[in-house]
Amino acid sequence: MKKKLIPALSGLLVGIVASTVFFADYTNVGPKSVADTSTKSNAEKVYVPFGEQDEYYLFASGGHSGQMFIYGVPSMRHIRTVPVFSQDSATGYGWSDHTKELMGDYTWGDLHHPAFSETKGEYDGKWMFATDVANSRAAVMDLETFTVKDILDVPNTSGPHCAMFVTENTEYMFLPTRFAVPFGSEYASLDEYSSKYYGVMSAVQFNEEKEELGVSWQVALPPWSYDLSDAGKGPSHGWAVVTTYNTEEATTNLEINASQADRDYIVLFNWKELEKMVADGQYEEVNGQKVIFPEKHKGGLYLVPVAKSPHGVDVTPDGKYFIASGKLAPAMTVFSFEKAFAAIEAGDFSGEKYGMPVINYESVMEREVNPENALGPLHTQFDDKGMAYTTMFISSEIVKWDPTTGETVDRVPVQYSPGHSVAAEGDSVSPDGKWLISLNKIAKDSYLSVGPSHPESMQLIDLSGDKMEVILSAPVNPEPHYAQIIKADKLSPIEVYPKDETNPDAVYSQDQTRIERKGNEVHVYGIAMRSKFIFDAKAERPDVIEVNEGDKVVIHLTNIDFDEDITHGFAINRHDLNMEVQPGQTETISFTADKAGTFPIYCTNFCSALHQEMTGYLLVKPSN
Ligand code: K7E
Ligand code: CUA
């Protein structure tokens, strides 16, 4: 009796407490409306016959899986998982030397917001960026090979949740921090929170030629939590916005303590001016970074009051407005860039915080939009007709509305609790309309049960008619926070890696294969081809590597099958070693042969009828 009562009671209590705050109440999800995909017209809309391909790519963030999920739209077929911040044995990511180096000291990440590189505010199909909230990193993937090119450890920052959002011509990505920390994450008592902790924002740039990310400069913002951001475009080019919460500077029990003030802020900043300030020497150097301290180096930063605890902020495609959504307030607030610029010009401020002028709310607010019973607005996307689509986390729906009038145009229930949604090229200067995908946090009864925890759910919504229509539902691994949809014809992935005769690790013919010993280091220059490994063609057994216990072994392997999709894998039994070599690719894996013995080597990727025969041996001679 006692046993049963306690969980029931505590459950009730938790329910009561939780339902008063964000992210907890799933009881208010409303009636489930099952999308009717049985009608021929809807089925036809998403059916992509064999031999034809989807019109769009969807890149969905994998959250704490640390990966990126690639889907086709409208079929919603999962095409590929690309590892970014987490090890992935399917591709050997995190085992081969260069991917291990990319990952640094970490084995996982929390990937939140993917963003395509842009030219004039349009996705240009060249690069994909993302950040890691868990270990404060930024990554860039190239869209020719769908592989990560660089990962940057961002100093002085702890959890760049706001990012990635790129400026109109990929000049910058701004990475403000979710968790305020002292510079360099050094120790400081929480009693000194307001004086020693900072919410450092990093201006990150991408060097396309070197394929490298780097921090240009930083701003030591107050110790608040920075949440979402977006860059201006068109008339607001050169500006960007960031939402903040916990302007109360609570250091414990944030659920309650960071929700006290009626208003938090949006940081509105002029990055062109900040860039100029840095060029003029208006900064201090901290841990090797150029840091602007707003109290000392004035200019370029303003605060816009916003309804308490805002989450999303999204700039309209025409660059005229930015729309904030409040997780604790039921309204979307439309702010005008034009009005903000006028207020700044006129010095229309209500005060100052940490050296940043606070713009009068009334002077910059265009309208507050509050659709009846719509609760928990989080993020907004746009279509080709200027309409906005906002996800309602608590009331589990998408609200379509007109930002120029505030009028609600349509609403559709989704299953359940959407975080972001993503529209086709929906945050570029020219959204396509057509499709919106609701990225739902809770799947509940949507799919066959797989136990107490379920996948996340993506629902495809047809935007072409007057009414939004949910027409397909696809499970997805945790956890797509944000996603991007790009026209497939903007991408041109390569079919095989081109020969690189300048790469000293690559060998392209059997007679170049060799095993070289330098002291107790053994370098293998081998090839993988259907259906064998050749480590040294001149040896009696070309597919055998023999070393001494304690040797350092470095294996360079080139896949010389220049043939689309003929990938080979490489694994050594009982060694926790694994890599993939794609057609034409050269990869390197290193280890110390510290176990004497006989260890089979095999190809992990089914590559031909004789794939099973694609094996060899690693022989490690005992040292005594
Ligand atoms: Cu709202 Cu990380 Cu963009 Cu998730 S965040 S929902
Ligand atoms: Cu090569 Cu299987």
PDB file of N, CA and C and ligand atoms in Angstrom, residues 528-533 567-569 603-608 610-612 614, ligand 2:
ATOM      1  N   ALA A 528      43.401  -1.070 -50.249  1.00  0.00           N
ATOM      2  CA  ALA A 528      42.217  -1.904 -50.114  1.00  0.00           C
ATOM      3  C   ALA A 528      41.543  -1.908 -51.472  1.00  0.00           C
ATOM      4  N   MET A 529      41.211  -3.094 -51.960  1.00  0.00           N
ATOM      5  CA  MET A 529      40.531  -3.206 -53.249  1.00  0.00           C
ATOM      6  C   MET A 529      39.689  -4.466 -53.219  1.00  0.00           C
ATOM      7  N   ARG A 530      38.717  -4.552 -54.130  1.00  0.00           N
ATOM      8  CA  ARG A 530      37.915  -5.774 -54.161  1.00  0.00           C
ATOM      9  C   ARG A 530      38.774  -6.942 -54.596  1.00  0.00           C
ATOM     10  N   SER A 531      38.975  -8.000 -53.814  1.00  0.00           N
ATOM     11  CA  SER A 531      38.493  -8.168 -52.459  1.00  0.00           C
ATOM     12  C   SER A 531      39.674  -8.560 -51.590  1.00  0.00           C
ATOM     13  N   LYS A 532      40.639  -7.646 -51.472  1.00  0.00           N
ATOM     14  CA  LYS A 532      41.809  -7.960 -50.644  1.00  0.00           C
ATOM     15  C   LYS A 532      42.484  -6.713 -50.104  1.00  0.00           C
ATOM     16  N   PHE A 533      43.279  -6.942 -49.060  1.00  0.00           N
ATOM     17  CA  PHE A 533      44.197  -5.920 -48.568  1.00  0.00           C
ATOM     18  C   PHE A 533      45.575  -6.275 -49.097  1.00  0.00           C
ATOM     19  N   THR A 567      32.992   1.036 -50.839  1.00  0.00           N
ATOM     20  CA  THR A 567      33.701   1.418 -49.632  1.00  0.00           C
ATOM     21  C   THR A 567      34.263   0.166 -48.961  1.00  0.00           C
ATOM     22  N   HIS A 568      35.455   0.287 -48.398  1.00  0.00           N
ATOM     23  CA  HIS A 568      36.016  -0.808 -47.599  1.00  0.00           C
ATOM     24  C   HIS A 568      36.150  -0.370 -46.152  1.00  0.00           C
ATOM     25  N   GLY A 569      36.043  -1.363 -45.277  1.00  0.00           N
ATOM     26  CA  GLY A 569      36.267  -1.092 -43.863  1.00  0.00           C
ATOM     27  C   GLY A 569      37.548  -1.780 -43.420  1.00  0.00           C
ATOM     28  N   CYS A 603      37.734  -6.708 -43.541  1.00  0.00           N
ATOM     29  CA  CYS A 603      36.979  -5.585 -44.105  1.00  0.00           C
ATOM     30  C   CYS A 603      35.567  -5.646 -43.522  1.00  0.00           C
ATOM     31  N   THR A 604      35.127  -4.522 -42.941  1.00  0.00           N
ATOM     32  CA  THR A 604      33.825  -4.502 -42.269  1.00  0.00           C
ATOM     33  C   THR A 604      32.669  -4.154 -43.204  1.00  0.00           C
ATOM     34  N   ASN A 605      32.983  -3.609 -44.367  1.00  0.00           N
ATOM     35  CA  ASN A 605      31.946  -3.086 -45.243  1.00  0.00           C
ATOM     36  C   ASN A 605      31.710  -4.062 -46.399  1.00  0.00           C
ATOM     37  N   PHE A 606      30.511  -4.563 -46.529  1.00  0.00           N
ATOM     38  CA  PHE A 606      30.249  -5.601 -47.539  1.00  0.00           C
ATOM     39  C   PHE A 606      30.468  -5.045 -48.944  1.00  0.00           C
ATOM     40  N   CYS A 607      31.601  -5.448 -49.564  1.00  0.00           N
ATOM     41  CA  CYS A 607      32.034  -4.744 -50.765  1.00  0.00           C
ATOM     42  C   CYS A 607      31.961  -5.557 -52.044  1.00  0.00           C
ATOM     43  N   SER A 608      31.884  -6.886 -51.928  1.00  0.00           N
ATOM     44  CA  SER A 608      31.838  -7.699 -53.146  1.00  0.00           C
ATOM     45  C   SER A 608      31.387  -9.097 -52.758  1.00  0.00           C
ATOM     46  N   LEU A 610      33.129 -11.570 -52.720  1.00  0.00           N
ATOM     47  CA  LEU A 610      34.202 -12.192 -51.947  1.00  0.00           C
ATOM     48  C   LEU A 610      34.651 -11.304 -50.779  1.00  0.00           C
ATOM     49  N   HIS A 611      33.717 -10.493 -50.296  1.00  0.00           N
ATOM     50  CA  HIS A 611      33.992  -9.624 -49.145  1.00  0.00           C
ATOM     51  C   HIS A 611      34.443 -10.433 -47.936  1.00  0.00           C
ATOM     52  N   GLN A 612      33.835 -11.598 -47.736  1.00  0.00           N
ATOM     53  CA  GLN A 612      34.194 -12.452 -46.595  1.00  0.00           C
ATOM     54  C   GLN A 612      35.672 -12.837 -46.640  1.00  0.00           C
ATOM     55  N   MET A 614      38.038 -10.931 -47.694  1.00  0.00           N
ATOM     56  CA  MET A 614      38.898  -9.743 -47.582  1.00  0.00           C
ATOM     57  C   MET A 614      39.429  -9.642 -46.150  1.00  0.00           C
TER      58      MET A 614
HETATM   59 CU1  CUA B   2      36.191  -4.677 -48.724  1.00  0.00          CU
HETATM   60 CU2  CUA B   2      34.432  -5.835 -47.739  1.00  0.00          CU
END
